[in-house]
XYZ file of C-alpha atoms in Angstrom:
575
model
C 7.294 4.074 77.541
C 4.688 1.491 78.080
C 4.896 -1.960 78.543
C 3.582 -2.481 74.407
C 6.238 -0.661 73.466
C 8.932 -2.865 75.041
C 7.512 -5.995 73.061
C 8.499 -7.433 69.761
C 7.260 -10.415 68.360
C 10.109 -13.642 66.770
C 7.987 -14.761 63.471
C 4.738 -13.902 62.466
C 2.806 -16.017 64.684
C 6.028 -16.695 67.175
C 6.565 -15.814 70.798
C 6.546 -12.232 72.144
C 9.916 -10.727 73.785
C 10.181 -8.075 75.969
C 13.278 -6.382 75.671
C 14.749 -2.611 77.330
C 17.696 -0.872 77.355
C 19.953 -0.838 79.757
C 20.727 2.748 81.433
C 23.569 4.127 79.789
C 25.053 4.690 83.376
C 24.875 1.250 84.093
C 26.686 -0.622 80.984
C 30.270 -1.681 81.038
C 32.590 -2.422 78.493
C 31.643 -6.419 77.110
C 27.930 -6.554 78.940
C 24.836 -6.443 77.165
C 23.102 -3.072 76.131
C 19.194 -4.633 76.220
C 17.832 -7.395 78.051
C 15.293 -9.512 76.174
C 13.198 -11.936 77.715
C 10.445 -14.218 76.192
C 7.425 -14.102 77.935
C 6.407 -17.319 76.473
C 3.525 -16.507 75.140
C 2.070 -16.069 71.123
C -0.711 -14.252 73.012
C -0.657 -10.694 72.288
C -2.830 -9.741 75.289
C -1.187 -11.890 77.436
C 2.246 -11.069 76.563
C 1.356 -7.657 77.471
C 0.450 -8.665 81.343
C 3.276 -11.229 81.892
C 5.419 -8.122 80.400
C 4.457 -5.749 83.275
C 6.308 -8.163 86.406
C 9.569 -8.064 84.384
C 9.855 -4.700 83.560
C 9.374 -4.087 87.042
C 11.712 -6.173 88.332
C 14.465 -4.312 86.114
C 13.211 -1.239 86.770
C 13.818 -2.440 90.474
C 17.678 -3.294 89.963
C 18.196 0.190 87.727
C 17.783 1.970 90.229
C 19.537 0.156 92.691
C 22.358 0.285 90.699
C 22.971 -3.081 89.089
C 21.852 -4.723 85.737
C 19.372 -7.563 85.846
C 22.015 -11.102 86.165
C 22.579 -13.344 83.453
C 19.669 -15.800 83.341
C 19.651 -18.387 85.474
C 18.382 -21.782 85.337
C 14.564 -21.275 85.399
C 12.620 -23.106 88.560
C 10.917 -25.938 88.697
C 7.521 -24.001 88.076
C 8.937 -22.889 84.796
C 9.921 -25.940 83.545
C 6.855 -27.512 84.534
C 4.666 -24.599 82.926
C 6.856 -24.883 79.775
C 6.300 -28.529 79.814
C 2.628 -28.417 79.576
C 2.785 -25.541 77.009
C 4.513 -27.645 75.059
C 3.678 -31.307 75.892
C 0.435 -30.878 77.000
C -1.234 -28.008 75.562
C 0.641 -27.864 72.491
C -0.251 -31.729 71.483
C -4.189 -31.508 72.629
C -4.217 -28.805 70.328
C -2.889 -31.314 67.727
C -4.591 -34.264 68.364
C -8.063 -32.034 68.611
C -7.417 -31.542 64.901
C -6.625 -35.167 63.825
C -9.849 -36.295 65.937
C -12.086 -34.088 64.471
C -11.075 -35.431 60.570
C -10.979 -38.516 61.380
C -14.616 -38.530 63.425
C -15.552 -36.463 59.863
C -14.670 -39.336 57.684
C -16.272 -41.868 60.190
C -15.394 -45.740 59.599
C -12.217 -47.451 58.938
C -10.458 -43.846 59.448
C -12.019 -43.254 62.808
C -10.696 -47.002 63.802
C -7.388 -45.950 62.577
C -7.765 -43.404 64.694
C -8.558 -44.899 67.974
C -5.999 -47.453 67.150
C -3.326 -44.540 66.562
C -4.155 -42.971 70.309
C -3.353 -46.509 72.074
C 0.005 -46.814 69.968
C 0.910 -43.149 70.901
C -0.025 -43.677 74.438
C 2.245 -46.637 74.904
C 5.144 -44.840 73.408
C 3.849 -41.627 75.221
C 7.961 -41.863 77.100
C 10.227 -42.390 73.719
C 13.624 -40.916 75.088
C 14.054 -39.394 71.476
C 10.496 -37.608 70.829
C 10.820 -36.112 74.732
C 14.395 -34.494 74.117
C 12.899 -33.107 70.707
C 10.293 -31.310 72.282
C 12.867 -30.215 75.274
C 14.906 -28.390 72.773
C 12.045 -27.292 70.607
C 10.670 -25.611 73.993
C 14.321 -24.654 74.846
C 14.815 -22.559 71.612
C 11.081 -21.033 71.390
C 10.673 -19.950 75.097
C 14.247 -18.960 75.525
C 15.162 -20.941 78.378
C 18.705 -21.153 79.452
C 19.611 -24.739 79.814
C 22.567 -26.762 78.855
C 21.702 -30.604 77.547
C 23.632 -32.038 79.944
C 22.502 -29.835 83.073
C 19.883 -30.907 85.771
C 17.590 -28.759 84.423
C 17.425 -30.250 81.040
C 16.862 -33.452 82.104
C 14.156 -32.281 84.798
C 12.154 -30.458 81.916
C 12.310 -33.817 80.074
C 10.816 -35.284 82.865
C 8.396 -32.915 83.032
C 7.694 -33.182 79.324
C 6.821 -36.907 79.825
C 4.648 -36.556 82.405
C 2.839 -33.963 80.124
C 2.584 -35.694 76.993
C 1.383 -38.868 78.474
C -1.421 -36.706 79.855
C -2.076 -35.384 76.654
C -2.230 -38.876 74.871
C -3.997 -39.971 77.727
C -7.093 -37.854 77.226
C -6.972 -38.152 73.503
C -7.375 -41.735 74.208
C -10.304 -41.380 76.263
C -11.444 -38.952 74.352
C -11.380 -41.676 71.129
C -13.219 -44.265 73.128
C -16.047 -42.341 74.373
C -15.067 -40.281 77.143
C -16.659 -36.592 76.886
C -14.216 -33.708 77.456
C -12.021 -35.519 79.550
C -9.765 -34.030 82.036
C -6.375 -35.046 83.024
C -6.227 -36.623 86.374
C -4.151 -34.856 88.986
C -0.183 -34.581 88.080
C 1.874 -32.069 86.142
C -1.010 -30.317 84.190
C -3.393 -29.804 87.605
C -0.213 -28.163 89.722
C 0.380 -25.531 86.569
C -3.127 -24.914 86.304
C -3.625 -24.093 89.987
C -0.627 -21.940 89.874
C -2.096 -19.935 86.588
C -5.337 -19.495 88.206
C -3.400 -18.228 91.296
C -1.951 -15.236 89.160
C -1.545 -12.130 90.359
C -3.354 -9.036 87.990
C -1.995 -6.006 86.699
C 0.062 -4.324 89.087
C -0.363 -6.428 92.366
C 2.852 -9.069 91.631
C 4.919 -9.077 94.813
C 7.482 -6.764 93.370
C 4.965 -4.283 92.356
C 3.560 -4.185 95.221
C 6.743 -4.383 97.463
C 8.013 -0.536 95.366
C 4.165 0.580 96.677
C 5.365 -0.218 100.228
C 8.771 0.784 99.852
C 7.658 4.290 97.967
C 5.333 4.897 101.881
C 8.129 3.534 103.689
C 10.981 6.417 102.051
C 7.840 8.730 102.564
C 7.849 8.313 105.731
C 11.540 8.197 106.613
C 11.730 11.567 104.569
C 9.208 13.129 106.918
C 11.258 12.385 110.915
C 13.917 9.844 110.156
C 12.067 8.042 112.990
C 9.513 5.876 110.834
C 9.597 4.026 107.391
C 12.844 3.001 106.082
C 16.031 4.219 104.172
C 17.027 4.260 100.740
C 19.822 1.608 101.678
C 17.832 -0.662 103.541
C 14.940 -0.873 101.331
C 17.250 -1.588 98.448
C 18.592 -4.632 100.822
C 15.118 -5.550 101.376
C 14.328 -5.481 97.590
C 17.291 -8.419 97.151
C 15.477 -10.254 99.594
C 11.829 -9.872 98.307
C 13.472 -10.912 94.561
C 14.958 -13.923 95.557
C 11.688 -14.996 96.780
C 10.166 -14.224 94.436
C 11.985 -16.012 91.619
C 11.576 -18.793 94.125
C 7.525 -19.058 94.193
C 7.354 -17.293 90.760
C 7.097 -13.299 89.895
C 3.534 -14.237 88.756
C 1.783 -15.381 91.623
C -1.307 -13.621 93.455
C 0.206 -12.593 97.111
C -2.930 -14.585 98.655
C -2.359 -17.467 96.874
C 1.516 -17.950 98.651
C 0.773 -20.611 101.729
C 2.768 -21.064 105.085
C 3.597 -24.114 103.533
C 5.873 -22.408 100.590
C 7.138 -20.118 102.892
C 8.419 -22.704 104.978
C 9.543 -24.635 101.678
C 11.597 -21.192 100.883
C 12.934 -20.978 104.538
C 14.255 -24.882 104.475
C 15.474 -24.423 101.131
C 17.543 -20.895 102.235
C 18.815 -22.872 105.100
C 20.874 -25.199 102.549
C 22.203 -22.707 101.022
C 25.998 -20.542 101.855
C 25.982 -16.881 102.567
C 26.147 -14.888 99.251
C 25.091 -17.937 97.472
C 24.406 -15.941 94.155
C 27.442 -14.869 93.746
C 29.413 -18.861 94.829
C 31.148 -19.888 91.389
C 29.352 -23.372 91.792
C 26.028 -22.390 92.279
C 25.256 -18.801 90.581
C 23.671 -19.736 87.485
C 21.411 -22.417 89.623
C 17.883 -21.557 90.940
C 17.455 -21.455 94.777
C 16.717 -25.762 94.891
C 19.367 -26.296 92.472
C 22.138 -24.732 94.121
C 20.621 -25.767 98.081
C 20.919 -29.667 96.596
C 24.895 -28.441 94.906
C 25.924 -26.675 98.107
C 25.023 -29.937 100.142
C 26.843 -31.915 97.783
C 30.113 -29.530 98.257
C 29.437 -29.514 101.990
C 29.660 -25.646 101.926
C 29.006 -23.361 104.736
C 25.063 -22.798 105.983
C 23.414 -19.392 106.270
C 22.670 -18.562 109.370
C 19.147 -18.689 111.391
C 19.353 -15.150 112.621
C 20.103 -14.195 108.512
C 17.228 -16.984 107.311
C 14.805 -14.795 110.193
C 15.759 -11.399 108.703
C 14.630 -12.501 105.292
C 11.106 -14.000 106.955
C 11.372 -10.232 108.559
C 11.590 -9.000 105.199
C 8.529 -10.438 103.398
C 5.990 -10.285 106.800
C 6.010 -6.483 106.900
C 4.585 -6.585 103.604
C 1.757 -8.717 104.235
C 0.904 -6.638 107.020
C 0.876 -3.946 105.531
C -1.253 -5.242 102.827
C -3.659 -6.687 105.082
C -4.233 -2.582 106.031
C -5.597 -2.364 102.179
C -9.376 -3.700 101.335
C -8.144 -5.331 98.517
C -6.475 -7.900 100.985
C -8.156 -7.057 104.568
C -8.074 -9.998 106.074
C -5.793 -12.117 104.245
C -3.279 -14.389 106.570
C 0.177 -13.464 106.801
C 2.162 -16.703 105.526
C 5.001 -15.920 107.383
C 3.380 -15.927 111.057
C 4.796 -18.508 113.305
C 8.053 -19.538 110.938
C 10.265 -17.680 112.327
C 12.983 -19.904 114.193
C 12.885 -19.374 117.564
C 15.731 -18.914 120.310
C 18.627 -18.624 117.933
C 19.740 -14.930 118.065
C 22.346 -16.518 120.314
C 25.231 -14.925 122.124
C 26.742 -11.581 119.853
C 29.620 -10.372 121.887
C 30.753 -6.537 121.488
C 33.378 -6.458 124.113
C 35.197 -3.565 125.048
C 38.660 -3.326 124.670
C 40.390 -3.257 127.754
C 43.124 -1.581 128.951
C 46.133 -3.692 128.175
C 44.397 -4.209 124.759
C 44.047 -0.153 124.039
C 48.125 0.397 124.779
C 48.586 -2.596 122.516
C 46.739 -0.819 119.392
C 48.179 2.930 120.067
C 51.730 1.578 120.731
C 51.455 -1.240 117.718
C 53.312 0.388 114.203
C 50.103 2.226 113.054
C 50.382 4.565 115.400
C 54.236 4.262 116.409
C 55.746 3.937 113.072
C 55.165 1.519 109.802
C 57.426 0.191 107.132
C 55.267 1.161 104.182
C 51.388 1.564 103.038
C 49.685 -1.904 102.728
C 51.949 -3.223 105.536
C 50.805 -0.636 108.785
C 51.237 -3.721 111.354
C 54.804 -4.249 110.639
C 57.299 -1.431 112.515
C 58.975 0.953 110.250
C 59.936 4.905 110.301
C 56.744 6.097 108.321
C 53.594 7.676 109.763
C 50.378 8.600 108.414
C 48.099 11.394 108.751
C 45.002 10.420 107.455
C 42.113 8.524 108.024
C 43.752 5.331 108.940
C 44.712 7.290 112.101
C 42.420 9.704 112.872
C 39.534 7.412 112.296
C 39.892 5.035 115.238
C 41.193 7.864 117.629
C 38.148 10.259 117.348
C 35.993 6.537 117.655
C 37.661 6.201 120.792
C 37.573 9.161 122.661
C 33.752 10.005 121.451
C 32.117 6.309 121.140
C 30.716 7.278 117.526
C 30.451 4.482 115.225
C 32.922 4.321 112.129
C 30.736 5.240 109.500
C 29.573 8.311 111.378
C 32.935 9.774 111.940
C 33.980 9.172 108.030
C 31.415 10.685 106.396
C 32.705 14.101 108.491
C 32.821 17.118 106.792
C 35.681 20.023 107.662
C 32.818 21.852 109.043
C 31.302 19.671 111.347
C 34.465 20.370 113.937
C 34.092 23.321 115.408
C 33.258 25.430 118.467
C 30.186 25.739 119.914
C 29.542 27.791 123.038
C 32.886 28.045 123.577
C 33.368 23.993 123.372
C 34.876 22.252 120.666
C 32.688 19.763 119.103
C 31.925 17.196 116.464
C 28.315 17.842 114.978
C 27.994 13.852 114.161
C 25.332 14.839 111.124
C 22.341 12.848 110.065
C 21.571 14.536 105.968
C 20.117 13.090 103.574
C 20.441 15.383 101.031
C 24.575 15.449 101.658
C 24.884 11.710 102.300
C 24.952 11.750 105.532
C 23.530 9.272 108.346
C 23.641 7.937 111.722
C 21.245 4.738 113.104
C 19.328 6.873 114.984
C 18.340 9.424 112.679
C 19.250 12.308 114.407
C 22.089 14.492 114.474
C 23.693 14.646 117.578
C 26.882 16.290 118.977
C 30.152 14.701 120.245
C 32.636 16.951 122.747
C 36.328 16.714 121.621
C 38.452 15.472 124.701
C 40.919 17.032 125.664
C 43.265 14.471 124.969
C 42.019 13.960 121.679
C 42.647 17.468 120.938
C 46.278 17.317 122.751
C 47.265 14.808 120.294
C 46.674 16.998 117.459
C 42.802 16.060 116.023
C 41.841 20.130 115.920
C 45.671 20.857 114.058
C 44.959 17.909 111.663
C 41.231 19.335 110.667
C 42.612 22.843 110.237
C 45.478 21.554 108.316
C 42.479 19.634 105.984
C 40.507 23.081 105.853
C 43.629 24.578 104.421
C 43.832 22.112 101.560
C 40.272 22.123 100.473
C 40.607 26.018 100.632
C 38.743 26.645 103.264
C 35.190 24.809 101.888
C 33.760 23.574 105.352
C 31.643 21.169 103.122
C 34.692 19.355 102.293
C 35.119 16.095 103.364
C 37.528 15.651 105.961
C 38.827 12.219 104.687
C 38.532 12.894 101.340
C 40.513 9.512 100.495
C 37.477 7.841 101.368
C 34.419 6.688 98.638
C 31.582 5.329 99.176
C 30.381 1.736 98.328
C 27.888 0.482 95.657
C 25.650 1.044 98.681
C 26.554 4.548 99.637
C 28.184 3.341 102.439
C 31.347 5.419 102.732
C 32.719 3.675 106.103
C 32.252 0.457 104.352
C 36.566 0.521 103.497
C 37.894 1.841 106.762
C 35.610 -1.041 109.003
C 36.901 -3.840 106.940
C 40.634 -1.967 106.946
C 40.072 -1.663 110.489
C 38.884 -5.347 111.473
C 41.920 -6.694 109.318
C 44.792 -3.951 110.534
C 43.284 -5.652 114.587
C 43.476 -9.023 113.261
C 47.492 -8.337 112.020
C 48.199 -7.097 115.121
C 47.026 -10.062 117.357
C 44.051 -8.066 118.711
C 41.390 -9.801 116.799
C 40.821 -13.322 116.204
C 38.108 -14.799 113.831
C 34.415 -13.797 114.670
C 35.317 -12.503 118.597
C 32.967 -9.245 118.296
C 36.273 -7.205 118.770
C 36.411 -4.343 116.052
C 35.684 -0.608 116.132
C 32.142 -0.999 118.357
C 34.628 -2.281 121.431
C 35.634 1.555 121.568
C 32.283 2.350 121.876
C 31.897 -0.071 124.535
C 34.732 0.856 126.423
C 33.545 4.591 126.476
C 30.678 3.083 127.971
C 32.256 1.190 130.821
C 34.723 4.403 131.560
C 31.999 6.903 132.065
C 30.136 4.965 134.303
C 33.483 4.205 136.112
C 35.290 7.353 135.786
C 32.850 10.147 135.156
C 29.876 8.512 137.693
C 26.864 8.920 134.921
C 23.933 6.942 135.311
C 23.119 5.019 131.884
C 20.453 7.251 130.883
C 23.378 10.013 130.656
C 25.448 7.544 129.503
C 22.838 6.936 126.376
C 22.784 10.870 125.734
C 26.337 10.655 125.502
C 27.005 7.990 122.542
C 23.883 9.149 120.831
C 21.313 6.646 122.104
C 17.375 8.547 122.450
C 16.052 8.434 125.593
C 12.590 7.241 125.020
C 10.798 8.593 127.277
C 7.369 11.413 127.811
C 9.718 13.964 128.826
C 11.719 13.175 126.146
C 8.831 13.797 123.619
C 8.641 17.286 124.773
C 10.905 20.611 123.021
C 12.544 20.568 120.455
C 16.124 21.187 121.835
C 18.115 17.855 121.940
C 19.118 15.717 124.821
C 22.104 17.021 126.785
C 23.932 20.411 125.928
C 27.776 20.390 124.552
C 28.655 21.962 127.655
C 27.024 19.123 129.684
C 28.681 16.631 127.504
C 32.072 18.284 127.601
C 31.594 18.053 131.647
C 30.701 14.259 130.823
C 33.477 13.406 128.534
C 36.033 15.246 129.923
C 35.664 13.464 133.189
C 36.831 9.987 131.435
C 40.899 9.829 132.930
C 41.674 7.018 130.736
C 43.077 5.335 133.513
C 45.987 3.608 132.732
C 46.335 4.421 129.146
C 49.560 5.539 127.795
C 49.075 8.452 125.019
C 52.824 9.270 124.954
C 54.442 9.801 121.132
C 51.225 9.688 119.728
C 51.261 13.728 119.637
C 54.723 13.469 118.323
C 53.959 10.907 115.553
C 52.636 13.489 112.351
């Protein structure tokens, strides 16, 4: 369907809407079914381009799964481009008419006149004809803005400062002046910004599915370059909230360090998930920054505020690779903040800590789901245990050990293994990209990991492509280790292993298999890299096509971790 088709028209010579339906997959019980949006515009043409940026942008959230928000409070550049549509633009229009009559008729009418534009001009701020025009504007552009919100009373600001530019030139325009201009203010800054549109199909969200489309491409091809499906759709949060901040309309070269900087200071006021804050998430980005200081709320951080300026960069660059743009700066060079990465502590958990966990009431006996931390007769044999053991012994990360299927244990070359599976096309990932294989301990197997997957290939019937935790979902982003992390941080945190924002979680096992195979089994850190999955980037590494280190080289590896000073007793006993 084209974007024509999407428009409708409010009265015969009235605004244009663009409206579409939302995807039946997406609506919920008490939501809208169509979005409508005025595109604030009588213009036929010109309804049809300012059209094309909002589609997109729903398009954009369809298929990332979510249905565009409830409106927000529109930005400053919106209420100061409705303000001269209707204060400025709107009354010119007007007073063009009543000047040409009354220069028609000549004489006493045309000194009427002129005395008519110095009567208007000193009333030009009446508190009642300014809130007239504010809700006249309100209810035939379709902004969403309550009378006795900021907003409103910023748009009547707005409206004054156009309408006294208005009678201004109709004054000057009645005493002589030829075509006169209005001098600097409101009208000038929404001029420059409509002159600094973008065209048909180069906004910054068009253009940012162009990049993302190459950047899946090339994921698709090696899982070494481009970008994920996940990340992109991260990305594509970021690149929209900048955009509503500058305005979905602008040209990308017309966006200066200076507004990226404005962006980046305004972030910076702002909490984490700020959208989504009670106080602030029908606000604009300014609106809610100036709220959130006013509640003293919590800051987002540099290292997030840098990953957003991370966000927007690669797409200039990769613009500037186009001849549309060759040459064009990159707004977001030199912004970054520097030196504020800051300490991120992943320790590992020691040993004292690990006989804490496998001897606390998860593992030893709980009183009753939703309460694992406190001691009781009842054990579990699911994920909530097998999870953090097969993390332990093997070093994978959480999410790579839940997506598991029944299949991917099992013997290879006589060794039993875990084929830790990177597949797209079954949901399955690891950071690398690469699928890689993990050797099952011995220990791990003592305890009973190998009788627990057989007994889960016995209920799914023998289908290896069943999932071995089949409790688990995954998230609104895929993510289907999303539930047993957080579970995980928060069983650590009952148990007095974890306090607030140490860096202890599930990555300290994978630090602590780190420490004990260059203590126990002797490896060098390059083997110690093959061994929790890590690439070794190197010119022999680049050659073949077999992978780095052979299960029976890793079962050598692994198996030569003691665990020192560990106690595994009961836990065999404990299904």
């Amino acid at each position: 369907m084209s974007d024509t088709e999407h428009l409708f028209q409010r009265g015969k010579n009235g605004t244009w809407y663009v409206r579409r339906a939302v995807p039946a997959s997406l609506r919920k019980t008490g939501e809208p079914k169509l979005l409508m949006k005025s595109t604030g515009t009588s213009d036929r043409q010109e309804a049809k381009r300012r059209a094309h940026p909002i589609l997109a942008e729903w398009e954009a959230r369809f298929r990332a799964g979510a249905v565009a928000p409830l409106p927000r409070t529109p930005s400053d550049h919106d209420l100061e481009a409705a303000a001269v549509m209707v204060g400025y633009d709107g009354l010119r229009e007007h007073e063009a008419g009543r000047r040409l009559a009354a220069a028609s008729a000549g004489g006493e009418r045309w000194q009427r006149y002129q005395r008519r534009t110095a009567i208007n001009l000193s009333a030009a701020e009446d508190r009642g004809t300014i809130r007239s025009l504010a809700d006249a504007a309100i209810d035939d552009l379709g902004i969403d803005l309550a009378p006795d919100s900021g907003g409103y009373a910023k748009l009547c600001e707005y409206l004054a400062s156009a309408r006294h530019a208005a009678l201004d030139t109709s004054y000057r325009a009645a005493h002589g002046e030829i075509a006169p201009e209005p001098e600097g203010g409101i009208v000038t800054r929404v001029r420059e910004r409509s002159a600094a549109r973008a065209k048909p199909g180069e906004t910054l969200l068009e253009l940012f599915e162009k990049w993302a489309a190459e950047m899946l491409a090339k994921n698709a091809l090696d899982g070494k370059r481009g970008k994920r499906a996940d990340t992109i759709n991260q990305d594509r949060k970021v690149v929209q909230q900048f955009v509503a901040f500058v305005g979905n309309e602008r040209a990308v070269d017309s966006i200066t360090p200076e507004e990226i900087a404005d962006y980046r200071d305004v972030l910076r006021d702002l909490p984490p998930k700020w959208a989504s804050h009670n106080a602030l998430k029908r606000l604009n980005m300014r609106d809610a920054a100036v709220k959130a200081r006013e509640l003293d709320l919590p800051r987002v951080a540099f290292t997030t505020i840098n990953k957003h300026l991370s966000t927007i960069s690669p797409l200039y660059t990769w613009l500037r690779k186009h001849p549309r743009w060759a040459g064009m700066k990159n707004p977001v060079d030199g912004l970054h903040y520097d030196d504020v990465k800051g300490a991120n502590p992943r320790p590992p958990f020691t040993t004292p800590v690990l006989n804490k966990i496998l001897q606390s009431p998860l593992f030893a006996g709980f009183i009753a789901d939703g309460d694992e931390h406190k001691a009781g007769n009842q054990h579990v044999d699911d994920w909530r245990k097998w999870i953090p053991l097969v993390c332990m012994f093997t070093g994978a990360r959480i999410g790579e050990i839940a997506q598991l299927r029944v299949g991917d244990v099992r013997q290879e070359h006589g060794v039993w293994m875990i084929h830790i599976a990177h597949d797209d096309s079954a949901g399955q990932s690891t950071k690398s990209g690469h699928s890689r294989p993990a050797a099952v301990h011995s220990k791990l197997e003592a305890i009973g990991f190998l009788a627990f997957v057989e007994r889960q290939r016995k209920r799914a019937g023998g289908d290896n492509a069943a999932q071995l935790f089949p409790e688990l979902k995954p998230n609104n982003r895929g993510q289907i280790g999303a539930e047993p992390s957080r579970w995980w941080r928060d069983y650590l945190a009952a148990i007095g292993v974890k306090q607030g924002r140490d860096g202890i979680g599930a990555h300290s096992f994978r630090h602590e298999l780190a420490d004990r195979l260059r203590d126990e089994a002797r490896l060098m850190d390059n083997e110690v890299a093959v061994c929790l999955g890590h690439s070794l980037k190197s010119t022999t590494g680049g050659y073949g096509q077999l992978r780095q280190g052979t299960v029976t080289m890793l079962k050598d590896w692994i198996e030569a971790v003691r665990w020192e000073g560990v106690d595994f007793e009961g836990l065999g006993n404990s299904v």
